[in-house]
Amino acid sequence: MTPTANTNEDEESSREAAVDPEDVGDPIVFRPFEGTETGGPSVEEDEAELASAPSSDDGGTHAAALRISKTRKTPDAKDLENEENTLPPSRAVEAESRPTESTSTTLDSSTKAQSKHSTEADDQSLTLRGQASAQSSSLSGRRSVSRSSIRWTQTPASRPFDRRFHARSVSAALIASRNASPAFLTSHSRQSSISSQITVRSLEEEDETQKPWDVVKWSKLKKITSQVFSEAGRRAFGARTYVSVGASIAVGTSKGIILLFDYQQNLKGIIGQGTNAAECGSVTSLATSADHSTIASGHANGSIFTWDVTRPARPVLQITPIAIPQLSSRSSDGHVADHAVLHLGFLGARNTALASADSSGMAFSHLATRGLGAVGRTVKSTRILGRYPETAITPGSLKKPSTVLACAPLPLGNVAQVTDDIGLTALLTPHLLVIVSTMPIAQTQFKAPRSQRVAAHGAMTGSLAWFPAVQLKNRSSESANGESCAKLVHCWSNLLSVLDIHAKASGSENDKRPDLSFNPRNQWRCDEAIVAVQWLSRSIIAVLTVTQKLLILEDYNMRISDASDLNARHIYHQDSFSRQLQPLVDRAEQEDPSMHGVVPDAYYMSFKSYKGRLFLLGMSDLAMGTLSNWADRLVALMEAGSLVNAVLLATAYYSGQSDKITVGLPEDDSTRHARVRERLLQIMSASLRYIFKADENDELETNIRVSLQDLIDPIFKACITMDEKDYLLDEVYEWYSDASCQDLFLEAMEPRIIDDKITEIPPIVLQELILWYTSHGSGDRLEAMVCCLNTNTMDIDQVCATCKSYNLYDAFVYIWTHAFADYVTPLAELLLLSQSDDSNNDEDSSSSAERQEPASKMFPYMAYTFTGRIYPKGSGMASDVATAAQSSMYAFLFASQIVDWPGYNDKHISLATLQDVKNYPYLRAVLRYDISSFMSMLNEAFEDPFLNIEQDPYVNNHAPGDTVEWPSSGFTITRTRIITILLEVVVGPVFGQSERTYLNIFIARNLPKFPQFILLPTSVLHRVLTELCDYPSDDFAGEAQLSVEYLLSYYHPTDVQPLIPLFRSAGFFRVLKSTYKGLRQYAKWVETFFDDSEDRAAVFECIIQCLRPNANLSNRQRKDVKEVILSHAEELADTDARRVAVVLLDYAQDILGKTLDRLDGRSDLQFSFLRAFLEPSDLGSTETELPSSFAAQYTGTYVKLMCRYEPHRVADFISIVPSNNLHLDETLPVMESSGVIDAAVLLMARDGLVSDAMYRLTKHLNVVSIALVGLLDAAGSQPDRSNTQENVDELLKTIQKYATVGTWLCRAKTAPDGKDVTGRPPAKLAKPSQVTESDLTLRELLWLDLVDSVVALSRAVSRHEDGNNIANDEGPMSVNEHATQTLRTVVQDIFTALLSASTAVSTSKAQVAPPPAILTQSVAEASPQKPPSFLSILRCFLTRASVTSPTLSDLRAVLASIFSAYAFEESILQLSSSLIDKDIFAQIKDADTRRRMGWRPRTMACEGCRRRTWGPGAGVGHWELWRERHAKKVIEKASSGKAFNGNGKSRVNDETQVAGDNERNATADVADTKDKPDALVLFACYHVWHRICLESALHETTMLKPSASEQTEGDGHARGQRYYCPLCTDTRTSST
């Protein structure tokens, strides 16, 4: 590419001399962004910036920037007040969002049309037609919030000190907020619309299917549609192909004509009709100059025209393409003929400078010189991207298929920039993003490859859009000079990126080119491929996906603010790129079969934006979309009757929880609040007025109460968010009160009070709150609310009287303490209630219970106050307030005489009922009422640090019974003094043992915690200790013992021995244990654990501590401990026998045998005890080895016990026990009596008694056979059939087990030398027909005995098959049939095992499922030997059977089942073999199919001569050659029977060799033909050559390498020739 300098000396005038907008036509006005009241897309954008917002294709507006006036007349409050009685609530809001006068602009008459339309809409009578939907979409029904008062209830007397008086607070989680409206608070979802609930009246131009709350409001341009898309319009002008939007709307057609419309939809001009443009094909691109005076059009044949909109008769410029034959002799650059110009745009402010790109992937800049019309002007075209078609045919070059997916020059902003004069143009290809400056010379400024984050198999799409630098209204951190930078958004597939371009003037005087910096800022991945993108404002991007989904994207945070489906609009699209890009997709699919890339249609010609509006060219219409602002959305909701959603959405706008930038709200909170506050108040007031007015006119579809209930929660949320509580509690409450719905208001206010969102309410509302909740029996909920309110606005007298009358003493205490800082009066009031309970003995029980409950509140109240917390909320008091409250409360409670306290209404509280009490009257009254709760309260109060400080002294020196004045000074109180007073009061005749126990527990629990603050004499501590041992009832036992432990940790008596009997009689075993351990009396320590049944398991740890080697015990002490263990051996074993064994094995092996002897009467404990020793897997964590003498002595005993308790495990255990530890004479009788025959057989076989083992086995089989036959005989007379079935099943399982053991015995037990265990050598071989039992080996005799016994058993049972049959519960088979079938299966298994053993090479390779433990050891002892003879054993078996059954009729069924089983096994083998063969055949067939698959050439042309090699146009010679070659192959196959490759190719070598990154050698598929010029060679790299062209190229590079097996054919070519692709071979080789 050779850039040329710009020779245009008479360049078009600069922006100062640009045409005035009044001369070129009036552009569109964006009403919703006017003025400051409704805001714009971004608060940082100036009004002038909005006016100059760029179009996607017109190059922007700079000198012709449109100015929008800020003139607006806003109706005042009086106008709104007059309007409220005649209009629905939306009109009151609309009065603010719509101007009453048309905005004064310098724009065209389209503004008048819109103003007229707005006026008509305002004049219409707006009614709320969506009430039914609005009510159905209203918030969910109210949830009644149940609050239960925190009452003080007495806990059981046994645990009074675990109580804590926790803060009374109502969790906010209990009061769930209402669900947010799904339509407006989840804007990311495409399904966020509530279209199913609300409908809106459509305007004449608006789409009838859209919803009023949609982000983009679409209007169909009906007049333009009727002229462009009508049948007459199509015949006259052609079908629409392109739309461009600027000061006018330009539509290109398929006949090369441009239709120009204004914004009143009037046809202003027809451009191109009757000119050369009409002969250049359809319009494929359009562009509008910066001053809107010139329009450029690109056509399908590559021509470009520019037109003066005022004189459209002939073009200003005509740039013709270069014909293909003239490419080689061209003298200038330009588009190639028949390649459509897809992208076009004006460069800067010049009307004669353009940039264009065509379908072949080439881009040019065009600069016209001064002249008179099209004849006098010359155009200089400079290629800035791509290559001409002829350069792609040079041999050895491989060009990637490419095209220009998007191309756009940088438009002009409303502020001059250094980039305005360099013609900055962005171009996007499938591989690169290139930004080129075209003036004064073409120069690449930025280049970026396709991002690696783009999926290789994704849709191959690309789009871009500029936003120019503009002047900002407010300076921001991103721009110190108040100007924003230019931005470029570009997309590859589903990846969107934003690039910031910062430009500044060069510091060099000679070089006037600006310094540019390109900063990638954001990336965002979409779920779908992006086909078009446009800027709606500086912060908002409109994205169109391949499924025609519109996404509104915020720039800086890359957040989707809204999504809508445009499928119903049928956007016009066409296939512009598949012809160029399909080879690229095919290549990607060949390199990676998992890829499935596609080339979607292009949408850039149909998706345009201009001044914040979107324009869609559809298949049958032209639509315009306006991005609605926040006020418009609120008005739309109000008009649709969705009052609740309108309030919720306005609240979200105020708080910033909803979209801000998209709807034109500022990010700054204060500015946004000022804009939305007044509008939100108007919406709420208008909604309430409308509900009442509609109710009066009977227009509400639901009851007024339902409508007010739906509205109350949104109003509360809005008012609390805006902190408009005065409006809420005055005006809104008045509305609800007038409708007699104040209960709805009060219930909605409750959760807000609990959450401290409302802390002050007027007295009238508070009075109504108290009356309503008390009248409905919800006093607990009322108390919870009152305790959260500020008392400054309350009428204290009235509220306190009401609270006391309804027993709301929690609320009374809270109000009194907060209003007067008086903490004694509430306590005195509660104490009076407790005294009235005692004095009014004749009072009914219900009245007493009502007074009893409030009186009990004194204890949590005292606990809160003594710990510095506010009652009943639990929050902390200020330190000075807490100190004063605690001092006054302690002084009153522990006053030694009766005092007068200034209380309610200046009256003095005096407890007359306590006049007869001599000292501490108040304390005595509280203790008499509930000493347990008092001690719990005091236990909590002792933890407060207030009792640690020094208080001012107060001395009571009055005589008992005197009434004294309240002291002005403080009251000295300490923990010691409190306990001393309590001891003085409680230890007396008035209080009993229970009260003293409570006090003693309190003292014992607190003394160790505060030893430095509580000083008591030793005598008192000793008395407390002894009295704790003498508790009044078992309910005190646990607490008393714990208290003694606390006390002994602080108090250490000099002589503990006298206390031990007290501890034992009281059952204080934990105290006894610690005492004995401290006295080093270890034997008694261990023995105490046996007395303590609740903690007996801890004795093992005690024994370990006493008997471990490093324990500091004498031999005598150890002996005493062991004696205790032996004396309690049975108790220890009952606790955990196995743990006893482990502990004694580790620490006391010398008493193992004695311990086992002590368990002589408990065989179950002996079994568990021995199991821990003799089965190491269950031994646990111990590593101590068991003495061999103990194992040898007690193994036999353990086996006997196992036969009794776990007979199924005997065989497994015997297999791991040494044989010398067991004695047959002792164990065999026990085994046989227990039925553990398998273990007995194993034991005898291991000792070499194989014959005896088989004898015992067959003997027991006969016994089982007799039992089974007897059971079957008696089955008919048994009434319980299920029991009979269970017994038969149990016997059959036993037979199967014995058969398995016998099989193992026959197969595994022979002598290592091949002799029988009896020493008899094997018999000589004889013919099977002559073999007798004397000729059989011992092993064969064993098989014979086993087979004979099992067959005899089966024969005996089968005789009863025709007898009495009992139906089985589990199926139709009878018991006899079931038994017979099972036994035949057993016989079949034995014969199968015999046949397997007779054919096995060694006995260890064929095994039949004996017990695992048996098989593991015994098979290992077997050695290879001669297998038994199946025929010999069978003949001897038949000989025996002939004696017992001469006719053999009863053996027929057995033998038939045996041989049928063999036949079945043969069938299974044949079936398996056929399946395997079929699978192998399928794999081989698949491999053969893959081998026969050929390679698909990359192109149809030879890489050498570029002539077509195959496909259409290649000639018929290839077909004739293939037929000839195929016939030759058939003859060769018939003569030699040798297979050939059916695809007509003889592949010399199927492998592809790769050497390095660029060195690729492939064995070619050479056509086996005669010396023809059409013979082809196809390489693995997909390059195809004529063989002559290939050999010529290889000879030139000396790369032709004959193989060793080369054979020369008659045509002179080597049949085994090895070729290399010249294009894919290392360049060093090809250059030599």
Tab-separated table of C-alpha atoms in Angstrom, residues 30 32-33 41 183-190 192-193 210-219 536 540-542 550-554 559-566 569 612-614 624-634 636 649 653 658-664:
chain	number	residue	atom	x	y	z
A	30	PHE	CA	-35.851	13.919	21.906
A	32	PRO	CA	-37.992	12.983	27.253
A	33	PHE	CA	-34.432	14.285	27.678
A	41	PRO	CA	-29.251	9.567	29.564
A	183	ALA	CA	-41.414	-5.839	36.640
A	184	PHE	CA	-39.039	-3.087	37.604
A	185	LEU	CA	-36.564	-4.332	40.171
A	186	THR	CA	-35.112	-7.151	38.078
A	187	SER	CA	-34.340	-5.453	34.836
A	188	HIS	CA	-31.756	-8.002	33.791
A	189	SER	CA	-34.376	-10.559	32.989
A	190	ARG	CA	-36.089	-10.725	29.657
A	192	SER	CA	-39.252	-9.141	33.890
A	193	SER	CA	-42.248	-7.598	32.177
A	210	GLN	CA	-45.499	-2.892	23.581
A	211	LYS	CA	-45.974	-2.281	27.273
A	212	PRO	CA	-45.999	1.171	28.860
A	213	TRP	CA	-43.063	0.342	31.116
A	214	ASP	CA	-40.796	-0.925	28.330
A	215	VAL	CA	-37.419	0.774	28.269
A	216	VAL	CA	-37.635	1.436	24.547
A	217	LYS	CA	-40.928	2.725	23.208
A	218	TRP	CA	-41.356	1.826	19.559
A	219	SER	CA	-43.370	3.864	17.095
A	536	LEU	CA	-27.507	5.774	22.481
A	540	ILE	CA	-25.489	3.714	27.084
A	541	ILE	CA	-24.892	1.128	24.369
A	542	ALA	CA	-27.598	-0.628	22.370
A	550	LEU	CA	-32.074	-5.904	22.164
A	551	LEU	CA	-29.846	-5.278	25.174
A	552	ILE	CA	-29.396	-1.877	26.793
A	553	LEU	CA	-25.893	-1.902	28.246
A	554	GLU	CA	-24.316	0.635	30.590
A	559	ARG	CA	-24.408	-3.982	33.312
A	560	ILE	CA	-27.487	-4.899	31.337
A	561	SER	CA	-30.176	-2.458	32.383
A	562	ASP	CA	-32.867	-3.896	30.147
A	563	ALA	CA	-33.507	-6.567	27.549
A	564	SER	CA	-36.315	-6.947	25.056
A	565	ASP	CA	-37.155	-9.305	22.227
A	566	LEU	CA	-37.379	-7.815	18.735
A	569	ARG	CA	-40.401	-6.714	14.445
A	612	GLY	CA	-30.718	8.745	21.582
A	613	ARG	CA	-33.236	7.081	19.294
A	614	LEU	CA	-33.111	3.737	17.557
A	624	MET	CA	-38.385	4.317	15.647
A	625	GLY	CA	-37.570	3.552	19.279
A	626	THR	CA	-37.212	6.092	22.057
A	627	LEU	CA	-35.393	5.328	25.277
A	628	SER	CA	-37.930	6.350	27.883
A	629	ASN	CA	-36.786	8.205	30.983
A	630	TRP	CA	-37.844	7.703	34.561
A	631	ALA	CA	-40.702	10.188	34.528
A	632	ASP	CA	-42.185	8.660	31.384
A	633	ARG	CA	-42.148	5.222	32.958
A	634	LEU	CA	-43.908	6.468	36.069
A	636	ALA	CA	-47.052	5.054	31.935
A	649	LEU	CA	-40.547	2.063	41.094
A	653	TYR	CA	-35.405	5.514	41.688
A	658	SER	CA	-32.955	0.701	40.132
A	659	ASP	CA	-31.270	1.784	36.919
A	660	LYS	CA	-30.106	5.360	36.958
A	661	ILE	CA	-28.090	6.114	33.857
A	662	THR	CA	-30.479	4.375	31.492
A	663	VAL	CA	-33.520	6.268	32.743
A	664	GLY	CA	-31.792	9.641	32.955
